[in-house]
PDB file of C-alpha atoms in Angstrom:
ATOM      1  CA  MET A 455      -0.946 -49.713-111.544  1.00 77.00           C
ATOM      2  CA  PRO A 456       2.361 -51.478-112.164  1.00 76.00           C
ATOM      3  CA  PHE A 457       3.480 -54.837-110.683  1.00 72.00           C
ATOM      4  CA  TYR A 458       7.176 -55.641-111.252  1.00 71.00           C
ATOM      5  CA  GLN A 459       8.855 -58.967-111.407  1.00 68.00           C
ATOM      6  CA  PRO A 460      12.591 -58.052-111.804  1.00 61.00           C
ATOM      7  CA  ASP A 461      15.234 -60.611-112.422  1.00 55.00           C
ATOM      8  CA  GLU A 462      17.643 -61.048-109.451  1.00 49.00           C
ATOM      9  CA  ASP A 463      20.574 -59.957-111.738  1.00 43.00           C
ATOM     10  CA  ASP A 464      18.747 -56.656-112.450  1.00 48.00           C
ATOM     11  CA  PRO A 465      16.433 -55.878-109.423  1.00 46.00           C
ATOM     12  CA  ASP A 466      15.378 -52.437-110.582  1.00 52.00           C
ATOM     13  CA  LEU A 467      11.793 -51.784-109.469  1.00 47.00           C
ATOM     14  CA  GLN A 468      11.749 -48.475-111.387  1.00 46.00           C
ATOM     15  CA  GLU A 469      11.883 -50.135-114.768  1.00 43.00           C
ATOM     16  CA  ASP A 470       8.651 -48.384-115.855  1.00 46.00           C
ATOM     17  CA  GLY A 471       9.865 -44.752-116.281  1.00 50.00           C
ATOM     18  CA  ASP A 472       6.326 -43.467-116.637  1.00 63.00           C
ATOM     19  CA  PHE A 473       5.282 -44.421-113.078  1.00 74.00           C
ATOM     20  CA  ASP A 474       6.396 -42.380-110.160  1.00 87.00           C
ATOM     21  CA  PRO A 475       4.048 -42.554-107.198  1.00 89.00           C
ATOM     22  CA  GLU A 476       5.084 -39.165-105.947  1.00 90.00           C
ATOM     23  CA  THR A 477       3.719 -37.586-109.076  1.00 90.00           C
ATOM     24  CA  VAL A 478       0.465 -39.361-109.266  1.00 91.00           C
ATOM     25  CA  ALA A 479      -2.431 -36.868-108.780  1.00 91.00           C
ATOM     26  CA  ARG A 480      -4.686 -39.211-106.804  1.00 93.00           C
ATOM     27  CA  ALA A 481      -5.256 -39.717-103.108  1.00 94.00           C
ATOM     28  CA  VAL A 482      -3.735 -43.315-103.436  1.00 95.00           C
ATOM     29  CA  ALA A 483      -1.182 -45.017-105.692  1.00 94.00           C
ATOM     30  CA  VAL A 484       0.102 -48.611-105.417  1.00 93.00           C
ATOM     31  CA  PHE A 485       2.806 -50.723-106.853  1.00 90.00           C
ATOM     32  CA  GLY A 486       3.636 -54.314-106.246  1.00 88.00           C
ATOM     33  CA  GLY A 487       6.553 -56.588-106.860  1.00 84.00           C
ATOM     34  CA  HIS A 488       7.472 -60.307-106.797  1.00 87.00           C
ATOM     35  CA  MET A 489      11.178 -61.430-106.668  1.00 83.00           C
ATOM     36  CA  VAL A 490      13.249 -64.262-105.554  1.00 84.00           C
ATOM     37  CA  THR A 491      16.432 -62.689-104.082  1.00 81.00           C
ATOM     38  CA  LYS A 492      19.203 -63.562-101.694  1.00 78.00           C
ATOM     39  CA  GLY A 493      19.205 -60.028-100.512  1.00 77.00           C
ATOM     40  CA  LEU A 494      18.075 -56.691-101.973  1.00 82.00           C
ATOM     41  CA  GLU A 495      18.543 -53.407-100.073  1.00 84.00           C
ATOM     42  CA  MET A 496      17.076 -50.046-101.037  1.00 88.00           C
ATOM     43  CA  PRO A 497      19.252 -47.407 -99.398  1.00 90.00           C
ATOM     44  CA  VAL A 498      17.990 -44.570 -97.218  1.00 92.00           C
ATOM     45  CA  HIS A 499      15.478 -42.409 -99.084  1.00 91.00           C
ATOM     46  CA  VAL A 500      12.534 -40.128 -98.428  1.00 93.00           C
ATOM     47  CA  HIS A 501       9.022 -39.864 -99.940  1.00 92.00           C
ATOM     48  CA  GLY A 502       6.856 -36.819 -99.698  1.00 93.00           C
ATOM     49  CA  LYS A 503       3.765 -38.971 -99.453  1.00 94.00           C
ATOM     50  CA  ALA A 504       3.138 -41.419 -96.714  1.00 94.00           C
ATOM     51  CA  GLN A 505       3.841 -45.083 -97.479  1.00 95.00           C
ATOM     52  CA  LEU A 506       2.520 -48.418 -96.418  1.00 94.00           C
ATOM     53  CA  VAL A 507       4.701 -51.509 -97.053  1.00 93.00           C
ATOM     54  CA  LEU A 508       2.638 -54.638 -97.116  1.00 92.00           C
ATOM     55  CA  THR A 509       4.362 -58.038 -97.109  1.00 87.00           C
ATOM     56  CA  LEU A 510       2.438 -61.034 -98.433  1.00 86.00           C
ATOM     57  CA  ARG A 511       5.435 -63.473 -98.320  1.00 82.00           C
ATOM     58  CA  GLY A 512       9.108 -63.278 -97.761  1.00 79.00           C
ATOM     59  CA  ILE A 513      11.192 -61.288 -95.421  1.00 76.00           C
ATOM     60  CA  VAL A 514      10.983 -57.614 -95.563  1.00 83.00           C
ATOM     61  CA  ARG A 515      12.843 -55.366 -93.105  1.00 83.00           C
ATOM     62  CA  CYS A 516      12.393 -51.594 -92.811  1.00 89.00           C
ATOM     63  CA  GLU A 517      14.641 -49.226 -90.831  1.00 88.00           C
ATOM     64  CA  ALA A 518      13.117 -45.879 -89.902  1.00 87.00           C
ATOM     65  CA  ALA A 519      12.693 -43.556 -86.989  1.00 81.00           C
ATOM     66  CA  GLN A 520      15.575 -45.243 -85.031  1.00 83.00           C
ATOM     67  CA  SER A 521      13.832 -48.592 -85.155  1.00 87.00           C
ATOM     68  CA  VAL A 522      13.948 -51.755 -87.340  1.00 86.00           C
ATOM     69  CA  TRP A 523      10.621 -53.171 -88.344  1.00 84.00           C
ATOM     70  CA  ILE A 524      10.652 -56.765 -89.125  1.00 76.00           C
ATOM     71  CA  VAL A 525       7.415 -57.139 -91.073  1.00 73.00           C
ATOM     72  CA  PRO A 526       5.591 -60.459 -90.730  1.00 71.00           C
ATOM     73  CA  PRO A 527       3.426 -61.556 -93.652  1.00 67.00           C
ATOM     74  CA  ARG A 528      -0.126 -60.109 -93.411  1.00 70.00           C
ATOM     75  CA  CYS A 529       1.289 -57.141 -91.526  1.00 78.00           C
ATOM     76  CA  ALA A 530       2.367 -53.688 -92.977  1.00 89.00           C
ATOM     77  CA  VAL A 531       4.672 -50.973 -91.831  1.00 92.00           C
ATOM     78  CA  TRP A 532       3.419 -47.435 -91.958  1.00 93.00           C
ATOM     79  CA  ILE A 533       5.908 -44.715 -92.759  1.00 94.00           C
ATOM     80  CA  PRO A 534       4.733 -41.107 -92.691  1.00 93.00           C
ATOM     81  CA  GLY A 535       5.772 -38.687 -95.409  1.00 92.00           C
ATOM     82  CA  GLY A 536       9.175 -37.062 -94.882  1.00 92.00           C
ATOM     83  CA  VAL A 537      10.591 -39.958 -92.831  1.00 93.00           C
ATOM     84  CA  ALA A 538      13.956 -41.271 -94.049  1.00 93.00           C
ATOM     85  CA  HIS A 539      13.941 -45.071 -94.336  1.00 93.00           C
ATOM     86  CA  SER A 540      15.624 -47.978 -95.925  1.00 91.00           C
ATOM     87  CA  VAL A 541      14.230 -51.318 -96.982  1.00 89.00           C
ATOM     88  CA  THR A 542      15.785 -54.821 -97.134  1.00 85.00           C
ATOM     89  CA  MET A 543      14.229 -57.907 -98.802  1.00 83.00           C
ATOM     90  CA  ALA A 544      15.309 -61.526 -98.944  1.00 78.00           C
ATOM     91  CA  GLY A 545      13.703 -64.798-100.073  1.00 79.00           C
ATOM     92  CA  ASP A 546      10.585 -65.357-102.189  1.00 83.00           C
ATOM     93  CA  VAL A 547       9.183 -61.966-101.663  1.00 85.00           C
ATOM     94  CA  GLU A 548       5.826 -60.440-102.708  1.00 88.00           C
ATOM     95  CA  VAL A 549       5.403 -56.860-101.476  1.00 89.00           C
ATOM     96  CA  TYR A 550       2.956 -54.018-102.215  1.00 92.00           C
ATOM     97  CA  CYS A 551       3.720 -50.356-101.600  1.00 93.00           C
ATOM     98  CA  LEU A 552       0.792 -47.947-101.092  1.00 95.00           C
ATOM     99  CA  PHE A 553       1.410 -44.295-101.238  1.00 96.00           C
ATOM    100  CA  VAL A 554      -1.033 -41.875 -99.692  1.00 96.00           C
ATOM    101  CA  GLU A 555      -1.420 -38.094-100.202  1.00 94.00           C
ATOM    102  CA  PRO A 556      -0.648 -36.219 -96.940  1.00 87.00           C
ATOM    103  CA  ASP A 557      -4.168 -34.687 -96.662  1.00 87.00           C
ATOM    104  CA  ALA A 558      -6.208 -37.784 -97.882  1.00 89.00           C
ATOM    105  CA  ALA A 559      -6.363 -39.409 -94.450  1.00 84.00           C
ATOM    106  CA  PRO A 560      -5.538 -37.048 -91.546  1.00 87.00           C
ATOM    107  CA  THR A 561      -6.325 -39.657 -88.898  1.00 89.00           C
ATOM    108  CA  LEU A 562      -3.604 -42.093 -89.950  1.00 90.00           C
ATOM    109  CA  PRO A 563      -0.590 -42.315 -87.460  1.00 89.00           C
ATOM    110  CA  ARG A 564       2.034 -39.505 -87.656  1.00 89.00           C
ATOM    111  CA  GLN A 565       4.806 -41.844 -86.611  1.00 89.00           C
ATOM    112  CA  CYS A 566       6.164 -45.192 -87.956  1.00 90.00           C
ATOM    113  CA  CYS A 567       4.334 -48.195 -86.714  1.00 89.00           C
ATOM    114  CA  THR A 568       3.111 -51.665 -87.744  1.00 88.00           C
ATOM    115  CA  LEU A 569      -0.448 -51.948 -88.823  1.00 89.00           C
ATOM    116  CA  SER A 570      -2.473 -55.277 -88.657  1.00 87.00           C
ATOM    117  CA  ILE A 571      -3.989 -55.892 -92.038  1.00 90.00           C
ATOM    118  CA  SER A 572      -7.556 -57.441 -91.995  1.00 90.00           C
ATOM    119  CA  PRO A 573      -8.550 -59.651 -94.984  1.00 92.00           C
ATOM    120  CA  LEU A 574     -10.873 -56.908 -96.232  1.00 94.00           C
ATOM    121  CA  LEU A 575      -8.071 -54.318 -96.201  1.00 94.00           C
ATOM    122  CA  GLU A 576      -5.687 -56.696 -97.935  1.00 93.00           C
ATOM    123  CA  HIS A 577      -8.318 -57.355-100.749  1.00 94.00           C
ATOM    124  CA  LEU A 578      -8.872 -53.732-101.041  1.00 95.00           C
ATOM    125  CA  LEU A 579      -5.238 -52.903-101.505  1.00 94.00           C
ATOM    126  CA  LEU A 580      -4.877 -55.706-103.991  1.00 93.00           C
ATOM    127  CA  HIS A 581      -7.799 -54.385-105.946  1.00 94.00           C
ATOM    128  CA  VAL A 582      -6.479 -50.876-105.979  1.00 94.00           C
ATOM    129  CA  ALA A 583      -3.075 -52.221-107.295  1.00 92.00           C
ATOM    130  CA  ARG A 584      -4.968 -53.422-110.439  1.00 92.00           C
ATOM    131  CA  MET A 585      -6.791 -50.021-110.986  1.00 93.00           C
ATOM    132  CA  PRO A 586      -5.605 -47.550-113.553  1.00 93.00           C
ATOM    133  CA  VAL A 587      -3.018 -45.085-112.239  1.00 92.00           C
ATOM    134  CA  LEU A 588      -5.307 -42.257-112.938  1.00 93.00           C
ATOM    135  CA  TYR A 589      -8.468 -43.811-111.733  1.00 94.00           C
ATOM    136  CA  ASP A 590     -11.863 -42.058-112.013  1.00 95.00           C
ATOM    137  CA  VAL A 591     -12.193 -40.218-108.754  1.00 94.00           C
ATOM    138  CA  ASP A 592     -15.961 -40.070-109.179  1.00 95.00           C
ATOM    139  CA  GLY A 593     -16.434 -43.539-110.277  1.00 95.00           C
ATOM    140  CA  ALA A 594     -16.442 -46.906-108.759  1.00 95.00           C
ATOM    141  CA  ASP A 595     -12.516 -47.035-108.424  1.00 95.00           C
ATOM    142  CA  GLY A 596     -12.739 -43.640-106.514  1.00 95.00           C
ATOM    143  CA  ARG A 597     -15.213 -45.079-104.061  1.00 96.00           C
ATOM    144  CA  ILE A 598     -12.984 -48.070-103.562  1.00 96.00           C
ATOM    145  CA  ALA A 599     -10.042 -45.909-102.770  1.00 95.00           C
ATOM    146  CA  THR A 600     -12.154 -44.001-100.151  1.00 95.00           C
ATOM    147  CA  VAL A 601     -13.193 -47.238 -98.548  1.00 96.00           C
ATOM    148  CA  LEU A 602      -9.395 -48.399 -98.567  1.00 96.00           C
ATOM    149  CA  LEU A 603      -8.378 -45.194 -96.630  1.00 95.00           C
ATOM    150  CA  ASP A 604     -11.223 -45.601 -94.145  1.00 94.00           C
ATOM    151  CA  GLN A 605     -10.203 -49.207 -93.394  1.00 94.00           C
ATOM    152  CA  LEU A 606      -6.591 -48.184 -93.186  1.00 94.00           C
ATOM    153  CA  SER A 607      -7.398 -45.484 -90.704  1.00 92.00           C
ATOM    154  CA  ALA A 608      -9.148 -48.140 -88.461  1.00 92.00           C
ATOM    155  CA  ALA A 609      -6.367 -50.682 -88.664  1.00 91.00           C
ATOM    156  CA  PRO A 610      -5.019 -51.801 -85.217  1.00 89.00           C
ATOM    157  CA  VAL A 611      -1.516 -50.544 -84.371  1.00 87.00           C
ATOM    158  CA  GLU A 612       0.954 -53.144 -83.277  1.00 80.00           C
ATOM    159  CA  LYS A 613       4.303 -51.883 -81.928  1.00 72.00           C
ATOM    160  CA  LEU A 614       6.345 -54.723 -83.622  1.00 78.00           C
ATOM    161  CA  ASN A 615       9.622 -52.917 -83.830  1.00 82.00           C
ATOM    162  CA  PHE A 616      13.284 -53.470 -82.686  1.00 87.00           C
ATOM    163  CA  PRO A 617      14.647 -50.272 -81.229  1.00 88.00           C
ATOM    164  CA  MET A 618      17.840 -49.311 -83.217  1.00 87.00           C
ATOM    165  CA  PRO A 619      20.395 -47.329 -81.103  1.00 88.00           C
ATOM    166  CA  ALA A 620      22.300 -44.398 -82.744  1.00 87.00           C
ATOM    167  CA  ASP A 621      25.533 -45.505 -81.021  1.00 91.00           C
ATOM    168  CA  LEU A 622      27.791 -47.060 -83.585  1.00 91.00           C
ATOM    169  CA  LYS A 623      29.032 -49.967 -81.295  1.00 92.00           C
ATOM    170  CA  LEU A 624      25.445 -50.951 -80.285  1.00 93.00           C
ATOM    171  CA  ARG A 625      24.438 -50.799 -84.004  1.00 90.00           C
ATOM    172  CA  LYS A 626      27.160 -53.378 -84.595  1.00 92.00           C
ATOM    173  CA  VAL A 627      25.600 -55.507 -81.840  1.00 93.00           C
ATOM    174  CA  ALA A 628      22.212 -55.089 -83.306  1.00 90.00           C
ATOM    175  CA  ALA A 629      23.366 -56.099 -86.809  1.00 88.00           C
ATOM    176  CA  ALA A 630      25.027 -59.201 -85.393  1.00 91.00           C
ATOM    177  CA  LEU A 631      21.980 -60.320 -83.456  1.00 89.00           C
ATOM    178  CA  MET A 632      19.717 -59.915 -86.573  1.00 85.00           C
ATOM    179  CA  ALA A 633      22.232 -61.864 -88.603  1.00 84.00           C
ATOM    180  CA  ASP A 634      22.527 -64.648 -85.889  1.00 87.00           C
ATOM    181  CA  PRO A 635      19.615 -64.703 -83.422  1.00 85.00           C
ATOM    182  CA  ALA A 636      21.251 -67.783 -81.841  1.00 84.00           C
ATOM    183  CA  ASP A 637      24.214 -65.810 -80.540  1.00 87.00           C
ATOM    184  CA  ARG A 638      23.759 -66.008 -76.801  1.00 86.00           C
ATOM    185  CA  ALA A 639      26.730 -63.545 -75.934  1.00 91.00           C
ATOM    186  CA  THR A 640      26.028 -61.500 -72.805  1.00 92.00           C
ATOM    187  CA  ILE A 641      26.524 -57.853 -72.453  1.00 92.00           C
ATOM    188  CA  GLU A 642      29.952 -58.560 -70.819  1.00 94.00           C
ATOM    189  CA  ASP A 643      30.827 -60.674 -73.911  1.00 94.00           C
ATOM    190  CA  TRP A 644      29.945 -57.850 -76.179  1.00 94.00           C
ATOM    191  CA  ALA A 645      31.863 -55.387 -74.116  1.00 93.00           C
ATOM    192  CA  ARG A 646      34.956 -57.466 -74.400  1.00 93.00           C
ATOM    193  CA  ARG A 647      34.508 -57.767 -78.228  1.00 93.00           C
ATOM    194  CA  LEU A 648      33.990 -53.970 -78.626  1.00 92.00           C
ATOM    195  CA  ALA A 649      36.679 -52.952 -76.028  1.00 92.00           C
ATOM    196  CA  VAL A 650      34.354 -50.983 -74.000  1.00 92.00           C
ATOM    197  CA  ALA A 651      33.113 -51.274 -70.341  1.00 93.00           C
ATOM    198  CA  PRO A 652      30.013 -53.337 -69.791  1.00 92.00           C
ATOM    199  CA  ARG A 653      28.418 -50.555 -67.721  1.00 93.00           C
ATOM    200  CA  THR A 654      28.972 -48.103 -70.526  1.00 93.00           C
ATOM    201  CA  LEU A 655      27.135 -50.314 -73.089  1.00 92.00           C
ATOM    202  CA  THR A 656      24.364 -50.859 -70.658  1.00 94.00           C
ATOM    203  CA  ARG A 657      23.949 -47.107 -69.887  1.00 94.00           C
ATOM    204  CA  ILE A 658      23.853 -46.070 -73.490  1.00 93.00           C
ATOM    205  CA  LEU A 659      21.467 -48.916 -74.469  1.00 93.00           C
ATOM    206  CA  GLN A 660      19.014 -47.922 -71.647  1.00 93.00           C
ATOM    207  CA  ARG A 661      19.348 -44.197 -72.672  1.00 93.00           C
ATOM    208  CA  GLU A 662      18.595 -44.870 -76.270  1.00 90.00           C
ATOM    209  CA  THR A 663      16.126 -47.659 -76.226  1.00 88.00           C
ATOM    210  CA  GLY A 664      14.686 -47.625 -72.747  1.00 89.00           C
ATOM    211  CA  MET A 665      15.495 -51.347 -72.377  1.00 90.00           C
ATOM    212  CA  SER A 666      17.959 -53.644 -70.760  1.00 92.00           C
ATOM    213  CA  PHE A 667      20.181 -55.867 -73.038  1.00 92.00           C
ATOM    214  CA  GLY A 668      18.077 -58.949 -72.093  1.00 90.00           C
ATOM    215  CA  ARG A 669      14.759 -57.185 -72.868  1.00 89.00           C
ATOM    216  CA  TRP A 670      16.193 -55.658 -76.108  1.00 90.00           C
ATOM    217  CA  ARG A 671      17.398 -59.015 -77.414  1.00 90.00           C
ATOM    218  CA  GLN A 672      14.095 -60.667 -76.315  1.00 86.00           C
ATOM    219  CA  GLN A 673      12.110 -58.101 -78.436  1.00 85.00           C
ATOM    220  CA  LEU A 674      14.074 -59.166 -81.515  1.00 86.00           C
ATOM    221  CA  HIS A 675      13.643 -62.868 -80.810  1.00 84.00           C
ATOM    222  CA  ILE A 676       9.854 -62.344 -80.578  1.00 81.00           C
ATOM    223  CA  LEU A 677       9.665 -60.430 -83.828  1.00 79.00           C
ATOM    224  CA  ILE A 678      11.768 -62.975 -85.621  1.00 78.00           C
ATOM    225  CA  ALA A 679       9.661 -65.809 -84.155  1.00 78.00           C
ATOM    226  CA  LEU A 680       6.524 -64.118 -85.333  1.00 72.00           C
ATOM    227  CA  GLN A 681       7.801 -63.965 -88.802  1.00 68.00           C
ATOM    228  CA  ARG A 682       9.053 -67.420 -88.961  1.00 70.00           C
ATOM    229  CA  LEU A 683       5.780 -68.811 -87.643  1.00 69.00           C
ATOM    230  CA  ALA A 684       3.825 -66.735 -90.114  1.00 59.00           C
ATOM    231  CA  GLN A 685       5.921 -68.436 -92.784  1.00 59.00           C
ATOM    232  CA  GLY A 686       4.939 -71.898 -91.543  1.00 60.00           C
ATOM    233  CA  ARG A 687       8.348 -72.843 -90.424  1.00 58.00           C
ATOM    234  CA  ARG A 688       8.524 -75.417 -87.601  1.00 57.00           C
ATOM    235  CA  SER A 689       9.706 -73.726 -84.321  1.00 53.00           C
ATOM    236  CA  ARG A 690      11.427 -76.602 -82.425  1.00 56.00           C
ATOM    237  CA  ARG A 691      14.718 -76.471 -84.432  1.00 55.00           C
ATOM    238  CA  TRP A 692      15.287 -72.646 -84.323  1.00 51.00           C
ATOM    239  CA  ARG A 693      14.009 -72.276 -80.705  1.00 54.00           C
ATOM    240  CA  LEU A 694      16.586 -74.841 -79.565  1.00 48.00           C
ATOM    241  CA  SER A 695      19.330 -73.070 -81.621  1.00 52.00           C
ATOM    242  CA  TRP A 696      18.430 -69.969 -79.720  1.00 52.00           C
ATOM    243  CA  GLY A 697      19.071 -71.779 -76.488  1.00 52.00           C
ATOM    244  CA  MET A 698      15.411 -71.759 -75.516  1.00 51.00           C
ATOM    245  CA  ARG A 699      13.197 -74.462 -74.124  1.00 48.00           C
ATOM    246  CA  ALA A 700       9.552 -75.058 -73.344  1.00 46.00           C
ATOM    247  CA  PRO A 701       8.821 -74.162 -69.728  1.00 44.00           C
ATOM    248  CA  ALA A 702       8.908 -76.921 -67.122  1.00 43.00           C
ATOM    249  CA  PRO A 703       5.476 -78.029 -65.624  1.00 42.00           C
ATOM    250  CA  SER A 704       6.365 -76.434 -62.344  1.00 40.00           C
ATOM    251  CA  SER A 705       7.345 -73.022 -63.710  1.00 36.00           C
ATOM    252  CA  PRO A 706       5.171 -69.956 -63.202  1.00 35.00           C
ATOM    253  CA  CYS A 707       4.322 -69.464 -66.892  1.00 35.00           C
ATOM    254  CA  SER A 708       3.227 -73.029 -67.380  1.00 34.00           C
ATOM    255  CA  ALA A 709       0.622 -72.520 -64.709  1.00 33.00           C
ATOM    256  CA  ARG A 710      -0.956 -69.703 -66.596  1.00 34.00           C
ATOM    257  CA  PRO A 711       0.061 -70.242 -70.085  1.00 33.00           C
ATOM    258  CA  TRP A 712      -2.473 -67.946 -71.720  1.00 31.00           C
ATOM    259  CA  ALA A 713      -2.000 -64.993 -69.560  1.00 36.00           C
ATOM    260  CA  ASN A 714      -0.895 -63.092 -72.546  1.00 42.00           C
ATOM    261  CA  ARG A 715      -2.854 -63.318 -75.749  1.00 44.00           C
ATOM    262  CA  PRO A 716      -1.343 -62.952 -79.178  1.00 48.00           C
ATOM    263  CA  PRO A 717      -1.433 -59.569 -80.965  1.00 49.00           C
ATOM    264  CA  ALA A 718      -4.049 -58.772 -83.420  1.00 49.00           C
ATOM    265  CA  ILE A 719      -2.142 -60.098 -86.476  1.00 44.00           C
ATOM    266  CA  TRP A 720      -3.162 -63.700 -85.358  1.00 45.00           C
ATOM    267  CA  ARG A 721      -6.754 -63.012 -84.514  1.00 49.00           C
ATOM    268  CA  ASN A 722      -8.030 -63.033 -88.089  1.00 49.00           C
ATOM    269  CA  ALA A 723      -8.397 -66.603 -89.388  1.00 43.00           C
ATOM    270  CA  ALA A 724      -7.036 -65.618 -92.795  1.00 47.00           C
ATOM    271  CA  SER A 725      -3.909 -64.190 -91.120  1.00 44.00           C
ATOM    272  CA  ARG A 726      -2.808 -67.125 -89.034  1.00 43.00           C
ATOM    273  CA  PRO A 727      -0.813 -70.104 -90.103  1.00 42.00           C
ATOM    274  CA  LYS A 728      -3.195 -72.864 -91.183  1.00 42.00           C
ATOM    275  CA  VAL A 729      -1.353 -75.660 -89.243  1.00 36.00           C
ATOM    276  CA  ARG A 730      -1.599 -74.091 -85.811  1.00 38.00           C
ATOM    277  CA  SER A 731      -4.332 -72.513 -83.682  1.00 34.00           C
ATOM    278  CA  ILE A 732      -3.859 -69.125 -82.066  1.00 34.00           C
ATOM    279  CA  ASP A 733      -3.217 -70.728 -78.660  1.00 37.00           C
ATOM    280  CA  ARG A 734      -0.508 -73.129 -80.110  1.00 41.00           C
ATOM    281  CA  ILE A 735       1.071 -70.198 -81.930  1.00 40.00           C
ATOM    282  CA  TRP A 736       1.310 -68.176 -78.758  1.00 41.00           C
ATOM    283  CA  GLN A 737       2.521 -71.345 -76.907  1.00 46.00           C
ATOM    284  CA  TYR A 738       5.679 -71.092 -78.804  1.00 45.00           C
ATOM    285  CA  ILE A 739       5.982 -67.303 -78.186  1.00 48.00           C
ATOM    286  CA  VAL A 740       5.576 -67.286 -74.529  1.00 43.00           C
ATOM    287  CA  PRO A 741       8.830 -69.434 -73.843  1.00 45.00           C
ATOM    288  CA  LEU A 742      10.692 -66.824 -75.901  1.00 43.00           C
ATOM    289  CA  ALA A 743       9.575 -64.171 -73.479  1.00 39.00           C
ATOM    290  CA  GLU A 744      10.985 -66.008 -70.550  1.00 36.00           C
ATOM    291  CA  CYS A 745       8.049 -67.163 -68.531  1.00 36.00           C
ATOM    292  CA  GLY A 746       5.350 -64.791 -69.637  1.00 35.00           C
ATOM    293  CA  GLN A 747       7.303 -61.450 -69.434  1.00 36.00           C
ATOM    294  CA  VAL A 748       6.137 -60.308 -72.825  1.00 36.00           C
ATOM    295  CA  PRO A 749       7.147 -56.815 -73.709  1.00 38.00           C
ATOM    296  CA  ARG A 750       4.231 -54.488 -73.262  1.00 36.00           C
ATOM    297  CA  SER A 751       4.122 -53.654 -76.865  1.00 42.00           C
ATOM    298  CA  LEU A 752       3.012 -57.292 -77.590  1.00 44.00           C
ATOM    299  CA  SER A 753       0.860 -57.812 -74.395  1.00 39.00           C
ATOM    300  CA  CYS A 754      -2.922 -58.008 -74.620  1.00 38.00           C
ATOM    301  CA  PRO A 755      -5.590 -58.081 -71.952  1.00 38.00           C
ATOM    302  CA  ARG A 756      -6.337 -61.439 -70.223  1.00 40.00           C
ATOM    303  CA  ARG A 757      -9.142 -63.650 -71.450  1.00 39.00           C
ATOM    304  CA  ARG A 758     -12.366 -63.403 -69.430  1.00 42.00           C
ATOM    305  CA  ALA A 759     -13.234 -66.614 -67.468  1.00 38.00           C
TER     306      ALA A 759
END
């Protein structure tokens, strides 16, 4: 199956006219790509097959189902067939796209979500990417494809998404926050910029996302923090630029710093940054969540004593 390495001046992933994953008569089809780009956007489009977007490095962002999915390395976004979506990439990007026939794995999620990719599942997907497009269904390649689908069906679901409102004014706010996470403007500041009443913005945001403005922005910060930590970037500089500090010794969250464990993407040794343990990674995430108030989508049960 094809692996593309387009030039930044001509970032066309469909340079091989003979390959169209939608027409491949197999349960799975994969293509991969590696590029260095300042920014590449694939506009809104739809696939008949379900799609898994796996990021090995770089920044990949998907918008689908009224949410933005900021994909940390070693995680993947699952997009069911028929769901309109767009994809944006930046940096030194290596990404793989797996296409699955609608009836090949009926137990897979029927809504967009983030899947935690185990080392086994990652290696299976990379192996399938090197198989022939029309692999032998009854041979070894066919059995590997079956195991891949079994492992994919068992992958843990992580709700690592940033709800994207339909309201145009709030979408401007969302775009600005994603472009500059250090912007500490309050809902009143944004209301003045957009010439609208603060209560109106708050009401629309609550109706469309189910979150307050502070919780909404906090969710974005946590997702970006996970992505930057996964890339091995030091956290002190960007945490301070976001106006965040480590909790004081007397604060409630310092008394129980491990009340919330990290999501499953950090539990596999091969998935976590080599320079930090799981606890140290989550030590940087907890201050972002303002004294342990981590969104439920990222919360996990407490450790047993």
